[in-house]
Short mmCIF file of C-alpha atoms and ligand atoms in Angstrom, two decimals:
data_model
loop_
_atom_site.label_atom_id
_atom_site.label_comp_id
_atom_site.label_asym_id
_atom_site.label_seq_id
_atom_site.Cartn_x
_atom_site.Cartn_y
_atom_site.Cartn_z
CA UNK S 2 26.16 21.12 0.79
CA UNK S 3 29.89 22.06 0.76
CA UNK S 4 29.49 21.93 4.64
CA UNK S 5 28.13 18.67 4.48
CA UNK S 6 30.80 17.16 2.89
CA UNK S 7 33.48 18.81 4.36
CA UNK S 8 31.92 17.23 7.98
CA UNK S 9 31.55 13.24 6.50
CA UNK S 10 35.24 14.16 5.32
CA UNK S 11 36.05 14.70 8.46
CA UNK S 12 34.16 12.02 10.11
CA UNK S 13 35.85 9.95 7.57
CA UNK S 14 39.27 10.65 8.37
CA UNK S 15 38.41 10.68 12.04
CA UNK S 16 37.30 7.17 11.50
CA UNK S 17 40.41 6.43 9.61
CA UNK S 18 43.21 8.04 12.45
CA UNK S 19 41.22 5.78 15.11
CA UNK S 20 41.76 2.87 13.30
CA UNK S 21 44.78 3.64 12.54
CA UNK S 22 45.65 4.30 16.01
CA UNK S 23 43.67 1.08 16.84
CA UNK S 24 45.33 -1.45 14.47
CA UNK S 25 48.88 -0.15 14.50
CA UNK S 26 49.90 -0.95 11.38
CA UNK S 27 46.40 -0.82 9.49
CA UNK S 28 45.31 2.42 7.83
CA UNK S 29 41.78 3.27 6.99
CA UNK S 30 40.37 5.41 3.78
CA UNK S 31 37.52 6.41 2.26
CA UNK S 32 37.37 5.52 -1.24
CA UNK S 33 33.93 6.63 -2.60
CA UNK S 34 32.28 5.04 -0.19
CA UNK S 35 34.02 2.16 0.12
CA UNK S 36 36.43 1.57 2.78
CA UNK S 37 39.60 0.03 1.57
CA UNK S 38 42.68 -1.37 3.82
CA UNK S 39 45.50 0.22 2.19
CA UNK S 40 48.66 -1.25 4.63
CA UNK S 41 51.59 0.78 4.96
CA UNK S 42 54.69 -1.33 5.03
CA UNK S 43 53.01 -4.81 4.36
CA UNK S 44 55.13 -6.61 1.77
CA UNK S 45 53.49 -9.58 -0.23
CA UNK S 46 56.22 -12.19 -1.71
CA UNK S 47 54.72 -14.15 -4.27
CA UNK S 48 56.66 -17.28 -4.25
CA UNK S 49 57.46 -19.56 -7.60
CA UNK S 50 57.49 -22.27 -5.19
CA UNK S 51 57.52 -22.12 -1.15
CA UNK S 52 59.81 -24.63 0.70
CA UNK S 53 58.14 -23.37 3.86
CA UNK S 54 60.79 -25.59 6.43
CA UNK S 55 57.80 -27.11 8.13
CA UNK S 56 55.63 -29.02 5.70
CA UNK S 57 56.62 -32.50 3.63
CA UNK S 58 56.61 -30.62 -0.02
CA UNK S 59 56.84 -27.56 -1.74
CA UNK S 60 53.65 -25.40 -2.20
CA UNK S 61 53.73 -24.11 -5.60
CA UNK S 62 52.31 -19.93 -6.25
CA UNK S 63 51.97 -19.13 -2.22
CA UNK S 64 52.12 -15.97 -1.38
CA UNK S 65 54.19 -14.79 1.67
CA UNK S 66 52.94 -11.90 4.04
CA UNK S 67 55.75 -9.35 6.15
CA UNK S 68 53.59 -7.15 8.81
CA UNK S 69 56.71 -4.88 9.92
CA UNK S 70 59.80 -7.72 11.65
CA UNK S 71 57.44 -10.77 10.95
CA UNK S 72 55.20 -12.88 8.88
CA UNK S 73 52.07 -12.11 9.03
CA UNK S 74 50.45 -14.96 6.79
CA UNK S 75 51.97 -17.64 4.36
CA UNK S 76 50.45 -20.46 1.91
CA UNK S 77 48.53 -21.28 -1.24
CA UNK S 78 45.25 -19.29 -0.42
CA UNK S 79 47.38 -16.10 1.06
CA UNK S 80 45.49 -12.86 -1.20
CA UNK S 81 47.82 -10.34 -2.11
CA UNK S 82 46.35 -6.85 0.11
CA UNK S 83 45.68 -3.69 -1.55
CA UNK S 84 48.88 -1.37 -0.80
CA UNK S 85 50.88 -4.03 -0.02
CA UNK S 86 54.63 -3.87 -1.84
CA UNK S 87 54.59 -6.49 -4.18
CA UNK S 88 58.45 -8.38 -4.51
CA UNK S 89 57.89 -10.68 -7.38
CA UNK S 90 59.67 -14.16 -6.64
CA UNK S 91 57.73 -16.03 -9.07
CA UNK S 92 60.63 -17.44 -11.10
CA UNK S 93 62.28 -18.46 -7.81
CA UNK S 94 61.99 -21.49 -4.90
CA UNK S 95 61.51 -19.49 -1.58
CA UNK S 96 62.77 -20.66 1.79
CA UNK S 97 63.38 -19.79 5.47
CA UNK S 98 66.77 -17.93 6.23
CA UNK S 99 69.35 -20.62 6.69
CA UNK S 100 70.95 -21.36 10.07
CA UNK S 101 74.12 -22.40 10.78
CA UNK S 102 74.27 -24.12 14.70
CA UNK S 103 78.11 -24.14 14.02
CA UNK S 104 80.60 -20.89 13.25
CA UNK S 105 83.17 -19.30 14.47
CA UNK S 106 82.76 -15.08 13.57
CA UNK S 107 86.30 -14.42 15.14
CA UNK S 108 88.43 -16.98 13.14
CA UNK S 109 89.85 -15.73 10.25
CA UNK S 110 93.43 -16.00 8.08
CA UNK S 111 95.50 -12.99 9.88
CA UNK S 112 95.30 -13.85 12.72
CA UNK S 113 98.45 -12.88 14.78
CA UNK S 114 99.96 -13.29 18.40
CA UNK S 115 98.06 -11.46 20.81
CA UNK S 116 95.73 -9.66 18.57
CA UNK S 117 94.04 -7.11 20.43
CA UNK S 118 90.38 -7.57 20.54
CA UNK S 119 89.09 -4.49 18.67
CA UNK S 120 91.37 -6.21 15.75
CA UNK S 121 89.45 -9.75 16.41
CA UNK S 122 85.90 -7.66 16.34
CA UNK S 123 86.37 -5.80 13.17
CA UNK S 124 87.26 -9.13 11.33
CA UNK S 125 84.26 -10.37 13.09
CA UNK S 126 81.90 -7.77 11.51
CA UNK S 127 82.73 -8.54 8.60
CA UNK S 128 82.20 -12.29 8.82
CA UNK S 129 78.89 -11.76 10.32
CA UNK S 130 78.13 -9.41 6.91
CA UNK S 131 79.42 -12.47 4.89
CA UNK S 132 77.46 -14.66 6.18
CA UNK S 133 74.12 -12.82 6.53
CA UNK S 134 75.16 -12.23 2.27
CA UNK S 135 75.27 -15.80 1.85
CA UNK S 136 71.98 -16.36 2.76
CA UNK S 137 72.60 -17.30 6.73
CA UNK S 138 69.93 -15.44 8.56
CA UNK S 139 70.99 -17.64 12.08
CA UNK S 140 74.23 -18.86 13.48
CA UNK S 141 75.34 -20.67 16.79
CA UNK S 142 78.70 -19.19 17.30
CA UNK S 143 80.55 -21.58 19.55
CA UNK S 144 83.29 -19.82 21.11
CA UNK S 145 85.12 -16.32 21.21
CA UNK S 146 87.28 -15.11 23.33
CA UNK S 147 87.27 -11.37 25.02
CA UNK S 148 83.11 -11.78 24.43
CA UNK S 149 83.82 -10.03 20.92
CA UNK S 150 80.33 -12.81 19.73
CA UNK S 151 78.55 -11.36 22.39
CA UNK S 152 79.29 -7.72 21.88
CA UNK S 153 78.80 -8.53 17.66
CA UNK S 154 75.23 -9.98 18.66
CA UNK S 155 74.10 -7.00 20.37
CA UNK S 156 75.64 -4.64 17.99
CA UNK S 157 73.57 -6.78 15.43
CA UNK S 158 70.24 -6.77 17.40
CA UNK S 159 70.32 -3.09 17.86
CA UNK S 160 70.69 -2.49 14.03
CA UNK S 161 74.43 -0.80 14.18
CA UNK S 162 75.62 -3.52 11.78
CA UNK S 163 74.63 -5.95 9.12
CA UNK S 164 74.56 -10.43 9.89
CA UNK S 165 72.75 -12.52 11.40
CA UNK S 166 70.81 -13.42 14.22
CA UNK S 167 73.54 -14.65 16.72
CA UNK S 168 73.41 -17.21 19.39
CA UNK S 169 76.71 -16.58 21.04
CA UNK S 170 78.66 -18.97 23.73
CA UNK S 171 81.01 -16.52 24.63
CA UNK S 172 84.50 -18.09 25.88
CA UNK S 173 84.29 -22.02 25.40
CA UNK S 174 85.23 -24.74 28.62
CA UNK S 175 88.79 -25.80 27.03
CA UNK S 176 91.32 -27.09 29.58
CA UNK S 177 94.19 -29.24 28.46
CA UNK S 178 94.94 -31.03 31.87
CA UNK S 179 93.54 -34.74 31.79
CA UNK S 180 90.66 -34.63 33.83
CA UNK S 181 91.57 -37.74 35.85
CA UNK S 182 94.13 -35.93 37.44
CA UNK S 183 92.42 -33.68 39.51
CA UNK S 184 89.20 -36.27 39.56
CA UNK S 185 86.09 -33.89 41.06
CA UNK S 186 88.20 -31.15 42.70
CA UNK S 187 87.61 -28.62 38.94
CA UNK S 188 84.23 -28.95 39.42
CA UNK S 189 83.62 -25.45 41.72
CA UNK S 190 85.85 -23.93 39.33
CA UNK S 191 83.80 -25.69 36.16
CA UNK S 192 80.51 -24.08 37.63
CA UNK S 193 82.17 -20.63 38.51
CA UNK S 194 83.03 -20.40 34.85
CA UNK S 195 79.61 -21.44 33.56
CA UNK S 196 77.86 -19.21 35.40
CA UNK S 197 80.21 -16.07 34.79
CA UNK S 198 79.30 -17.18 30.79
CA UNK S 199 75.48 -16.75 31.71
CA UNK S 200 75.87 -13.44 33.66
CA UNK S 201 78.17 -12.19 30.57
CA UNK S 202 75.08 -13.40 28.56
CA UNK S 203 75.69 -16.29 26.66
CA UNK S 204 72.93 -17.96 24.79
CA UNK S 205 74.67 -21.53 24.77
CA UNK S 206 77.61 -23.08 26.34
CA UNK S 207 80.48 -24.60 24.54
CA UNK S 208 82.75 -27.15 25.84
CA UNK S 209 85.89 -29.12 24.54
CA UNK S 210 85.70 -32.42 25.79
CA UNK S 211 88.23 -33.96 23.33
CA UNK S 212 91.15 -31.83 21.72
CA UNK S 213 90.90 -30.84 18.07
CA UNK S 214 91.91 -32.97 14.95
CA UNK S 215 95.47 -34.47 15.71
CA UNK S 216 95.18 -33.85 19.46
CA UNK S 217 94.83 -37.16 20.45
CA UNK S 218 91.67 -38.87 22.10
CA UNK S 219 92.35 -38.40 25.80
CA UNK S 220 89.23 -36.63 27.57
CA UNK S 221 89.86 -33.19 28.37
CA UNK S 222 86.34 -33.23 30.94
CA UNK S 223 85.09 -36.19 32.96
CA UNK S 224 81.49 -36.97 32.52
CA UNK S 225 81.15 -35.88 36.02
CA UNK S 226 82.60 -32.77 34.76
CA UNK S 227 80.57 -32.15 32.24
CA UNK S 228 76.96 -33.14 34.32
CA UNK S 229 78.53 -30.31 36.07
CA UNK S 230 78.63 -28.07 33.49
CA UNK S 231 75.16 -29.16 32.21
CA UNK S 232 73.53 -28.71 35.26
CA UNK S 233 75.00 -25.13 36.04
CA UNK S 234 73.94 -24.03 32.62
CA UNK S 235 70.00 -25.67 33.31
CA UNK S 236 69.87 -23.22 36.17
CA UNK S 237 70.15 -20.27 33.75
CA UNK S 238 68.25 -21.77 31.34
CA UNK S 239 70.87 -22.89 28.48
CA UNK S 240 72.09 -25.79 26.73
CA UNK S 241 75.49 -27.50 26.15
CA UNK S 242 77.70 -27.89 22.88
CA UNK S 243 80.47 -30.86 22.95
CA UNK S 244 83.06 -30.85 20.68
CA UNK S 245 83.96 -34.11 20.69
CA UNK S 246 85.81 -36.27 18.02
CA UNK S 247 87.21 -38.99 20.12
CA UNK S 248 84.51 -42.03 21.02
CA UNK S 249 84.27 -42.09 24.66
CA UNK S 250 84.33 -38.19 24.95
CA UNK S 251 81.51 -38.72 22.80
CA UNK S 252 79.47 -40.92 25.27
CA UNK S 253 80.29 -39.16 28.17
CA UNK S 254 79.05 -35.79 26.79
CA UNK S 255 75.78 -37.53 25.84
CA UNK S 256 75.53 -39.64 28.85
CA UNK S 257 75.68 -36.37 30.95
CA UNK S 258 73.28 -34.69 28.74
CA UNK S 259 74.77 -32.44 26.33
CA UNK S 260 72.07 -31.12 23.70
CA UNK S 261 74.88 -31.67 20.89
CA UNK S 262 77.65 -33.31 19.79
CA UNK S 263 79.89 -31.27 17.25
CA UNK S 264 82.03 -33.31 14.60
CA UNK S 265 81.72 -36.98 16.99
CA UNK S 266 84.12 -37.70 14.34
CA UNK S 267 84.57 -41.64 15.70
CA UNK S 268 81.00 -42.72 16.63
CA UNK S 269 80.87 -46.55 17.39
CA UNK S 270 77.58 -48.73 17.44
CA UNK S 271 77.29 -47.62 21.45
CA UNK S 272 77.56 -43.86 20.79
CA UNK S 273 74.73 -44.11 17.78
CA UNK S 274 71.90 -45.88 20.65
CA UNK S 275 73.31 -43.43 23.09
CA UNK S 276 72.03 -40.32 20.96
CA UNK S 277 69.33 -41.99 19.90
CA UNK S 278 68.33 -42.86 23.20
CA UNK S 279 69.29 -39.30 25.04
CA UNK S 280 67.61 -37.24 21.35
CA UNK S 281 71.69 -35.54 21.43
CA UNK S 282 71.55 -33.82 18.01
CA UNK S 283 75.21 -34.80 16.35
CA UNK S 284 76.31 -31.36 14.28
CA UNK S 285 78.95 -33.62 11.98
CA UNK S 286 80.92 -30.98 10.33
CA UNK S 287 81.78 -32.73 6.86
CA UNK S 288 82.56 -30.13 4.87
CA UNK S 289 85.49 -28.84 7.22
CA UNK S 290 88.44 -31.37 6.67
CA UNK S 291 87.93 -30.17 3.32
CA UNK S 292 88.34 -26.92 3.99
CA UNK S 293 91.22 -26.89 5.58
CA UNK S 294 92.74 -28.87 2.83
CA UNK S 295 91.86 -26.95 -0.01
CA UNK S 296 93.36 -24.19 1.65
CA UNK S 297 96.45 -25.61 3.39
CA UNK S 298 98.84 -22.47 2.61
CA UNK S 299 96.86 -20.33 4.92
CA UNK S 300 96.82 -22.29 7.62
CA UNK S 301 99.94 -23.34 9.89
CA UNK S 302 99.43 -26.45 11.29
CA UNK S 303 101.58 -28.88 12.42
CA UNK S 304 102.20 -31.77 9.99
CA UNK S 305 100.34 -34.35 12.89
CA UNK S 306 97.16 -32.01 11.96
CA UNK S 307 97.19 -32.48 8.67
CA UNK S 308 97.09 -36.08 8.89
CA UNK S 309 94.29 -36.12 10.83
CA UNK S 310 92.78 -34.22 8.96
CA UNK S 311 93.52 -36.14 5.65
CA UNK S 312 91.86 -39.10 7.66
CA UNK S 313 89.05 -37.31 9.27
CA UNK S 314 88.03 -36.32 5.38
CA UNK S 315 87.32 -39.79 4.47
CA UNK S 316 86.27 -40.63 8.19
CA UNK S 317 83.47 -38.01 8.60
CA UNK S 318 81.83 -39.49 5.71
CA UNK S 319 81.74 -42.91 6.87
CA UNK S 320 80.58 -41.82 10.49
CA UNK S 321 77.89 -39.65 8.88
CA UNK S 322 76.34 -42.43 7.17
CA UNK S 323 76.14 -44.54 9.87
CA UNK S 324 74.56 -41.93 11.98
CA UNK S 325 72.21 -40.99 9.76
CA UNK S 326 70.70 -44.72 8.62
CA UNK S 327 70.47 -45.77 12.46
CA UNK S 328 68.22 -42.49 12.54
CA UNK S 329 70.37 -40.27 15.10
CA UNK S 330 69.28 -36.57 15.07
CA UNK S 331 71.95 -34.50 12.28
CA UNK S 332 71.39 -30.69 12.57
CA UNK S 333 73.81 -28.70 10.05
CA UNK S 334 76.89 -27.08 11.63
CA UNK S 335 79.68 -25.88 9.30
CA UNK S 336 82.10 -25.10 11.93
CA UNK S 337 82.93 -21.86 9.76
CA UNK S 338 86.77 -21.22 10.24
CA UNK S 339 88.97 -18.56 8.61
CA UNK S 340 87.47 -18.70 4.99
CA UNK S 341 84.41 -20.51 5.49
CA UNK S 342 82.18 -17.13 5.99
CA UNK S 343 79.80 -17.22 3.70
CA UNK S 344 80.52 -20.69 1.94
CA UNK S 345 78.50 -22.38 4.74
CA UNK S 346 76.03 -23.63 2.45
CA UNK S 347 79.52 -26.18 0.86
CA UNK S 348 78.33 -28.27 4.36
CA UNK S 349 74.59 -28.83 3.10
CA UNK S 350 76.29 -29.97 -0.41
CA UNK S 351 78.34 -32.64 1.56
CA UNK S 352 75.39 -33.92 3.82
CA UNK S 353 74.08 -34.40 0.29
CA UNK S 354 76.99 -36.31 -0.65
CA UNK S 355 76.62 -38.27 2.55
CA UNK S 356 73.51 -39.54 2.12
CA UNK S 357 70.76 -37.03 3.05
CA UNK S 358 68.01 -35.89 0.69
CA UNK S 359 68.05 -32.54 -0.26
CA UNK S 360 64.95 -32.04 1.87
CA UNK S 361 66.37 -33.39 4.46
CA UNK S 362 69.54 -30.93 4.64
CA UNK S 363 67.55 -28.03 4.33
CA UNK S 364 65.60 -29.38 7.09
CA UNK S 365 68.43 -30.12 9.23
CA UNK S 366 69.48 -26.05 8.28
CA UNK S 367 65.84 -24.54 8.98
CA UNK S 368 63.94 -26.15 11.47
CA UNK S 369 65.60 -28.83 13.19
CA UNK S 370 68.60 -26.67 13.51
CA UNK S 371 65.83 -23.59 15.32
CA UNK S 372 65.06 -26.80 17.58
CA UNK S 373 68.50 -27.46 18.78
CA UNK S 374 68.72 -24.28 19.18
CA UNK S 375 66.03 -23.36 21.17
CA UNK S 376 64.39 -20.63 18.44
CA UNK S 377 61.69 -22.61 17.33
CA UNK S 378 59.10 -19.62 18.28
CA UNK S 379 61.06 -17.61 16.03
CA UNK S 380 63.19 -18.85 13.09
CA UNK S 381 63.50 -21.76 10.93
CA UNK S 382 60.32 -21.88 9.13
CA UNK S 383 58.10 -19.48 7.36
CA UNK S 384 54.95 -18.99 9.16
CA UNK S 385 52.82 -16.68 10.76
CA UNK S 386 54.50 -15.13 14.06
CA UNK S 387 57.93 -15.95 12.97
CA UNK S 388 60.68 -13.50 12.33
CA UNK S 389 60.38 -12.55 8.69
CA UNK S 390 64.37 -14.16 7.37
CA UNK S 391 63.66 -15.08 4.21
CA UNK S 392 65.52 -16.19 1.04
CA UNK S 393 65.46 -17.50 -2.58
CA UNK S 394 66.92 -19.54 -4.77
CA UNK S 395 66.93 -19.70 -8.85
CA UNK S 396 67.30 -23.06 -9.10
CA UNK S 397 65.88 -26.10 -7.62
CA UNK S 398 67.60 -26.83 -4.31
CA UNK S 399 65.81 -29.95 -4.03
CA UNK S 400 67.24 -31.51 -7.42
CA UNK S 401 70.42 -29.31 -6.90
CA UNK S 402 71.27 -28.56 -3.31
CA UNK S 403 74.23 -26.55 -4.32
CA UNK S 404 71.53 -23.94 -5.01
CA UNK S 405 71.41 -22.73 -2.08
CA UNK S 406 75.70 -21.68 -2.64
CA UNK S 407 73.59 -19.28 -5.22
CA UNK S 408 71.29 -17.34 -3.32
CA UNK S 409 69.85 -14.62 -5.30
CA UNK S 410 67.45 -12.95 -2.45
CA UNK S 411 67.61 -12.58 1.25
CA UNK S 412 65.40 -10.84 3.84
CA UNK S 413 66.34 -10.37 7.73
CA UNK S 414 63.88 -9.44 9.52
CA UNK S 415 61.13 -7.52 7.01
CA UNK S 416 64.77 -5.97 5.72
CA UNK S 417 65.77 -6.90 2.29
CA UNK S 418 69.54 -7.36 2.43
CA UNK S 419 70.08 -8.36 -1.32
CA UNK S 420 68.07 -8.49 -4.12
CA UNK S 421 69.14 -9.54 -7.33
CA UNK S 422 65.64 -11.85 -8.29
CA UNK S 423 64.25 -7.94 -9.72
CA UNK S 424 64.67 -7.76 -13.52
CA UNK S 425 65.26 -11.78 -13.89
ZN1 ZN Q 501 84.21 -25.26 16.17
#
């Protein structure tokens, strides 16, 4: 009899190692009998309410599912498993990780002359850490120099350090020769440089085509120019960032096929049907002027800059709205400078104050901004497949968006990076 058993033990936990070895992540026991899927490493979120970044409301009491780095199941009718660790986020509104399309890891306030690059990439580290702590689980960083975003992204992926999921550009196109000087004969050097970006392996590629606030409105790139950059980066398979404030740098980029426009700080009626027409996403920056205001002691610029930037404040605004009621595609971008690492979420508050719905900025900082990116098979919403970034609110970001400047939980990945929703 005792032999007996001991052999249907045995059979049983044979049965249970092949399925184990068989499902990966599923283990099999015997349970009097019964045979019960107890799962090792699932986690179950039960959500107050889900904002999920893909549907047109909030699903009230769904239940997310984390196999291991990704969602495994997410909704209303989800069941909770047996073994699963249960992180109880009923008192809170649960979204996807936020992404920024616009920051800048490297800038920060001390910077000096010639700062070595091991200097630049420490600072970096620790932006990336603020950031990922402010609920940023995705950034576009456009332009660093010495590849420190590149390096940080890798050092990221590999699990050496804490932030977010980078997209990096690497060094960004910046020349300040007029382009009609030279008309055409850049453009071997334009390409060299784009491709020596891919090779170095940059995700997007950044280009000035105007100078920055107070610079004036001359075109730093011809539209040939930038087709030429465009097409290089096609061949390796990436997309184009303009900064652009002035109008016609604006049209050119989009005219030779840019996937964004960052700031386009002086859109006319032409430069609205133009994105329209070509889908160019316009990243507008709002918040930023502000910024810089608020924290003019830390930054030296010259007093031509400030003005511009004291008109840009009011400016952005004004440009915003008009993009947004002719319907032009506006994807979130904070442009995070010195000081704006992990205060991203002040640009969703002033998209608000622009005109958006709520639901519409977190849109424009989930989904549509994993579209721009080209990450739409793995961030910006929460459903099955997806990388499991994951965060919560306490209070309603769609009555309050400044909710999401509160974020009380945050996942990367399956990893839970903060926590303070226990105990509430
Ligand atoms: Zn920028």
């Amino acid at each position: 009899m005792r032999y007996i058993t001991h052999c249907r033990l045995t059979l049983a936990f044979c049965f249970a190692v092949a399925a184990f070895l068989m499902t990966g992540a599923l283990r099999l026991v015997n349970v009097r009998g019964n045979v019960v899927a107890v799962q090792p490493g699932l986690i179950a979120i039960r959500c107050g309410r889900l904002i999920d970044g893909k549907g047109p409301g909030p699903i009230e009491n769904a239940v997310v599912l984390i196999n291991g780095d990704r969602i495994a199941a997410a909704g209303k009718d989800v069941q909770v498993p047996a073994g699963a660790q249960v992180i109880d986020l009923r008192r809170f509104t649960v979204l996807p990780g936020l992404i920024d399309t616009h920051t800048h890891l490297t800038y920060h306030y001390d910077t000096e002359q010639n700062e070595r690059p091991a200097v630049t990439a420490i600072y970096a580290g620790e932006n990336a850490r603020l950031t990922l702590e402010a609920g940023f689980t995705t950034v576009r960083n456009l332009g660093a120099a010495d590849g420190i975003d590149l390096d940080l992204r890798n050092t990221i992926n590999r699990g050496a350090y804490s932030g977010p999921r980078i997209a990096a550009s690497g060094s960004p196109l910046f020349s300040n020769r007029p382009a009609e000087s030279q008309a055409g004969s850049r453009i071997p050097s334009i390409r060299e440089f784009v491709r020596k970006q891919a090779q170095a392996g940059a995700d997007v590629i950044k280009v000035f085509v105007t100078p920055g606030a107070g610079g004036g409105d001359r075109l730093l790139y011809s539209e040939e120019e930038i087709r030429a950059i465009v097409d290089e980066a096609a061949k390796a398979n990436l997309k184009v960032a303009a900064h652009a404030h002035a109008t016609e740098g604006i049209k050119a980029a989009v005219r030779a096929g840019v996937v964004s426009v960052e700031h386009g700080s002086k859109l006319d009626d032409e430069a609205v049907r133009l994105m329209i027409e070509h889908h160019t996403a316009l990243v507008p920056t709002l918040y930023l002027p502000n910024h810089y205001l608020a924290h003019r002691d830390k930054f030296k610029f010259d007093e031509a800059r400030w003005q511009a930037l004291e008109g840009l404040r009011g400016a952005m605004l004004g440009n915003f709205h008009k993009a947004l009621a002719a319907g032009v595609w506006i994807v979130m971008g904070s442009d995070a400078v010195a000081g704006l690492h992990g205060e991203n979420a002040r640009e969703l508050e002033w998209m608000v104050k622009g005109g958006m719905t709520p639901a519409q900025a977190i849109k424009s900082a989930t989904s549509d901004a994993a579209l721009l990116m080209g990450w739409q098979d793995r961030v910006g919403s929460i459903e099955a497949g997806k990388f499991a970034d994951i965060i919560a609110v306490g209070d309603d970001p769609l009555k309050d968006i400044t909710a999401l400047q509160r974020v009380a939980f945050i996942m990367k990945g399956g990893n839970v990076v903060k926590n303070l929703a226990s105990g509430r």
